[in-house]
Short mmCIF file of C-alpha atoms in Angstrom, two decimals:
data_model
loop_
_atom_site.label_atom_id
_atom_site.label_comp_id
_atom_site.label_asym_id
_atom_site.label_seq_id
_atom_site.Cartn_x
_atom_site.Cartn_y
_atom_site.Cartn_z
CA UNK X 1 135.58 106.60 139.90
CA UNK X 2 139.21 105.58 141.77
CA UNK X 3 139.92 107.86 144.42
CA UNK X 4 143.38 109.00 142.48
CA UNK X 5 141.35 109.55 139.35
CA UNK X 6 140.03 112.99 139.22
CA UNK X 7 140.87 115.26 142.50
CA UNK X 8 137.40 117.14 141.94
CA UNK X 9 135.57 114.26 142.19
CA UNK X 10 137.04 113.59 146.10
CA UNK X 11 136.16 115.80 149.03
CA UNK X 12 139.06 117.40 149.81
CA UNK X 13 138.74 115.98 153.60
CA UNK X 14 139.25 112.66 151.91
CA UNK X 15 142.98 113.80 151.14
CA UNK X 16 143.81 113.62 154.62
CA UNK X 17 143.68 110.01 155.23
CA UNK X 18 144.49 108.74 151.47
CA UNK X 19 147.23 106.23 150.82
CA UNK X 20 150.39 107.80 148.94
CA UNK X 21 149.87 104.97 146.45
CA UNK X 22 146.52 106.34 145.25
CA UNK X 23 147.64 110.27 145.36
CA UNK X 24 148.43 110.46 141.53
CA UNK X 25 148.19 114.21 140.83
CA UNK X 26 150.37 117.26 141.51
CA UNK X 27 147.03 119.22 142.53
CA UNK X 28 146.51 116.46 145.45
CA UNK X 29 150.19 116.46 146.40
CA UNK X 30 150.07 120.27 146.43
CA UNK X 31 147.12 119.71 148.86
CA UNK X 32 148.64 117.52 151.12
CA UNK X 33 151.82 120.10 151.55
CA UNK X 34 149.65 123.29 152.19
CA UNK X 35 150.03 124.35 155.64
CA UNK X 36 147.49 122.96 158.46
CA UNK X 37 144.94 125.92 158.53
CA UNK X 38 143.77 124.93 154.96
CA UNK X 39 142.77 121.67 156.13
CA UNK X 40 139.79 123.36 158.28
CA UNK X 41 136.71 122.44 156.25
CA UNK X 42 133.96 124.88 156.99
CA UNK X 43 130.30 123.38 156.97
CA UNK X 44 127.90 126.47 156.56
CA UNK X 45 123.91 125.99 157.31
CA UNK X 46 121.15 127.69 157.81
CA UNK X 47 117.84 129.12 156.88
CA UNK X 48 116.66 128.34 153.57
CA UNK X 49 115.08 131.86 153.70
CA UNK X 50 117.37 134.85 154.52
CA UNK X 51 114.89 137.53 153.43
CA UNK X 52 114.60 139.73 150.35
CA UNK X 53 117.61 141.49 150.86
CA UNK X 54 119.02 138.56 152.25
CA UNK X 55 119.91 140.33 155.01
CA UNK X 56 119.89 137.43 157.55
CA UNK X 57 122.85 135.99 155.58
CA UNK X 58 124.98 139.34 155.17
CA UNK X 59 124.77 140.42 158.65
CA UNK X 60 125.25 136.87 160.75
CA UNK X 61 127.22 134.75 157.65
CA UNK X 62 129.75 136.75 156.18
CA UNK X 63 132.05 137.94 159.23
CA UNK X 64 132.79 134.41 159.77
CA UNK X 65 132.72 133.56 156.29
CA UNK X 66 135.41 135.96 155.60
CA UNK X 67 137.64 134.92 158.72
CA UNK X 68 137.52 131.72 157.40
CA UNK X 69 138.58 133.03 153.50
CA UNK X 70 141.63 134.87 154.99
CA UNK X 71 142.89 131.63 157.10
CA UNK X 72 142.50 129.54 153.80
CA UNK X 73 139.61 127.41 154.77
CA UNK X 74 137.97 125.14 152.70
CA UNK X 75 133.99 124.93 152.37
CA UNK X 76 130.98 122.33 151.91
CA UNK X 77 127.59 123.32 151.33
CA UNK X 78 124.12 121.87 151.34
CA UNK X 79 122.30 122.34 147.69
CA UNK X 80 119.31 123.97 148.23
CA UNK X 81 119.10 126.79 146.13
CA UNK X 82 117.49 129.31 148.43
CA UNK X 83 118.62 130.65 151.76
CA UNK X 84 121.54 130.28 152.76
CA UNK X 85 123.14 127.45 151.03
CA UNK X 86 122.49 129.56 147.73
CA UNK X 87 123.56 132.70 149.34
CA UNK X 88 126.84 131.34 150.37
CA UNK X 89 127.82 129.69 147.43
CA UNK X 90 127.11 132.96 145.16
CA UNK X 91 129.15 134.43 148.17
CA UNK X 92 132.15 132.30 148.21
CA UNK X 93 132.28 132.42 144.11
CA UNK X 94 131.94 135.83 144.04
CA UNK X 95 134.74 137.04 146.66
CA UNK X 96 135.99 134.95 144.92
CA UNK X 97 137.20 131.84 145.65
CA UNK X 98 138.88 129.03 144.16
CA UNK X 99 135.84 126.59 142.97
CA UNK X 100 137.99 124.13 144.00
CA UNK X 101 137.71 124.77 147.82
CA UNK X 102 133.99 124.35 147.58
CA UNK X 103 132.42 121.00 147.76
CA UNK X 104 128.50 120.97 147.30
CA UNK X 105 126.92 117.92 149.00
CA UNK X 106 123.98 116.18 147.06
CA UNK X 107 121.80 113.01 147.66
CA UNK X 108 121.41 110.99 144.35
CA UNK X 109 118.05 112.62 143.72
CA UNK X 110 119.43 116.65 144.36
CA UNK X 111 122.26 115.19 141.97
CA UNK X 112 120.02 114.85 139.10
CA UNK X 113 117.85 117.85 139.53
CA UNK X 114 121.23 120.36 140.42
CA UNK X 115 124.23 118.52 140.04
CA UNK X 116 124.75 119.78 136.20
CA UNK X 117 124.42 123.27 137.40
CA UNK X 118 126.43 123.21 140.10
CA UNK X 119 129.11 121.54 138.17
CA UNK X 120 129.02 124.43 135.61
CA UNK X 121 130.85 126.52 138.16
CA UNK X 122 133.73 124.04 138.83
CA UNK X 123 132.85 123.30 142.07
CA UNK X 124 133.18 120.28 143.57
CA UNK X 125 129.69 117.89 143.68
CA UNK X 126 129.75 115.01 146.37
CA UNK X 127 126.95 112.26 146.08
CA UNK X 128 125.68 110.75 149.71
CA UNK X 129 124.37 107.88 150.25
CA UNK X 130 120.84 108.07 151.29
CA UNK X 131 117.94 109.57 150.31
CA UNK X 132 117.10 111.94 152.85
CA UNK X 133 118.02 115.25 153.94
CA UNK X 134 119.35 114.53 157.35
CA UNK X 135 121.80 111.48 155.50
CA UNK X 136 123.44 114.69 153.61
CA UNK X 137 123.67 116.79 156.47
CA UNK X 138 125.45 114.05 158.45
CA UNK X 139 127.62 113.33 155.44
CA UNK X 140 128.72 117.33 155.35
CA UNK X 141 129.58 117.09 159.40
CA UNK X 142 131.85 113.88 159.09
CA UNK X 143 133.89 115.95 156.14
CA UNK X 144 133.51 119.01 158.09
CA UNK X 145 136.13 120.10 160.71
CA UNK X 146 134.19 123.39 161.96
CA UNK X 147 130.79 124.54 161.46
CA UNK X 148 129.18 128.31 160.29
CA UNK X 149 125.97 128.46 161.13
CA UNK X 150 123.14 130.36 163.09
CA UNK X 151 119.67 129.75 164.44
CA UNK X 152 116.66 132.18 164.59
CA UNK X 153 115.92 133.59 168.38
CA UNK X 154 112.01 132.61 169.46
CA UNK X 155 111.59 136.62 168.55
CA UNK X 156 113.43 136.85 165.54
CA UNK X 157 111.18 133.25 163.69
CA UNK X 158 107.71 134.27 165.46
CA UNK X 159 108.22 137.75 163.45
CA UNK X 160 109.45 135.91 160.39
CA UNK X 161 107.20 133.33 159.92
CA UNK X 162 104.15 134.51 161.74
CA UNK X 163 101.61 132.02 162.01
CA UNK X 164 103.70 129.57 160.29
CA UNK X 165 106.39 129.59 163.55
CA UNK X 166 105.89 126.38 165.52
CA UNK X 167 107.18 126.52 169.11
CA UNK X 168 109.58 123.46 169.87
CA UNK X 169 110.69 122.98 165.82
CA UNK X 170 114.07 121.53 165.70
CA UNK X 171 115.53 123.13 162.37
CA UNK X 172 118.25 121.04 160.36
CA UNK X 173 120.58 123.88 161.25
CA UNK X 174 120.45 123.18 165.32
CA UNK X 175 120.84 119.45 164.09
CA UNK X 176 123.87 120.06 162.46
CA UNK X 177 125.05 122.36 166.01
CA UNK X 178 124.05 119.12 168.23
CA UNK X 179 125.74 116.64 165.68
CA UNK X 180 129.15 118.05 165.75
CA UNK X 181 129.25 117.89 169.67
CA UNK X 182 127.25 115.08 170.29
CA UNK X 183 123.99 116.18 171.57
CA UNK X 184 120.94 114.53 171.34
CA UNK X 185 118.08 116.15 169.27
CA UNK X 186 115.67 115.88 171.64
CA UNK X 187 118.05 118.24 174.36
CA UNK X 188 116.51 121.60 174.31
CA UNK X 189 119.20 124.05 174.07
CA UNK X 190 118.32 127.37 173.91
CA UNK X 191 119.13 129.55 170.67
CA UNK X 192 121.33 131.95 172.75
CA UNK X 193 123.16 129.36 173.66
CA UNK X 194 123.66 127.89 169.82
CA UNK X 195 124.56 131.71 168.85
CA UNK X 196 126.55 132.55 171.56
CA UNK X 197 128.77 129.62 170.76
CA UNK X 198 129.30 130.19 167.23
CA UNK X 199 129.79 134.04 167.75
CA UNK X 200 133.97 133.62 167.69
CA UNK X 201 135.56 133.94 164.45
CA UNK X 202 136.64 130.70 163.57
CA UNK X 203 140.03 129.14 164.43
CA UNK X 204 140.61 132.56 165.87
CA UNK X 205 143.93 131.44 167.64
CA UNK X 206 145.46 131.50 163.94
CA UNK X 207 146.50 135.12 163.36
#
């Protein structure tokens, strides 16, 4: 599909860098003309399990998610449909807002098993190239400007998971942290650190 074609069908990052020649609609014009703070793109990871209550996701997700809301942000999201990609897409279209700031980010495989559902709410679906996981995580940090995310403390997964918690795991979320700055995945950095760095509201100099 041509870029100009169908705005839904373009992450809205894309926008920034199209030629006027292929802008055709008045929705991607509009875009263009908003002012800068809805141009921050907010990639949010994490957990694929946030608890029963989900609890993990209410008390470390939404502060920043809502920040982020108020200063007109726009959002992509990983598909899996547990943890916190699930809980912050029912959390984003239930505030609510506009399907059209969402962007759900799918390898060609995800795409056939999700990509109907997730287009039943109007959001907008992204296919990556790649196959793997770590190809669609590195596709949502290049259209990303900002990340929301948080990592489990040693305490917090060996209570968790139990016997399941392996010292030393790199999760896909502290990827995603070490991506966006440029750290290799192999550099231990410790979870406070992560956390303590992703504790300010984002963009907080826009009030």
């Amino acid at each position: 599909m041509a870029l100009g074609a169908d705005p839904k069908a373009v992450p809205s990052s894309l926008f920034l860098f199209l030629p006027l020649s292929v802008i055709t609609s008045r929705e991607q014009l509009h875009y263009l003309m908003e002012p800068t703070s809805r141009n921050e793109i907010a990639f949010i990871s994490g957990p694929t399990d946030t608890g029963p209550d989900e609890s993990y996701f209410h008390t470390h997700y939404v502060p920043q998610i809502n920040h982020a809301i108020e200063h007109n942000h726009r959002f992509v999201i990983g598909p899996i449909p547990t943890g916190v990609d699930a809980n912050a897409l029912t959390y984003l279209l239930a505030y609510p807002v506009s399907p059209g700031r969402v962007t759900i980010f799918v390898t060609e495989t995800e795409n056939g098993m999700w990509g109907a559902h997730f287009r039943s709410f109007g959001v907008n679906v992204q296919v990556v190239d790649g196959q793997m996981s770590r190809d669609r995580d590195a596709a949502l940090t290049g259209a990303s400007t900002y990340d929301i995310l948080r990592v489990r403390t040693k305490k917090e997964a060996k209570a968790f998971y139990g016997p399941l918690w392996r010292d030393g795991y790199v999760t896909n979320t502290e990827r995603n942290w070490k991506r966006r700055r440029g750290i290799a995945e192999g550099e231990v950095i410790g979870e406070e650190t992560i956390n303590r760095d992703m504790t300010t509201p984002a963009r907080e100099a826009e009030n």
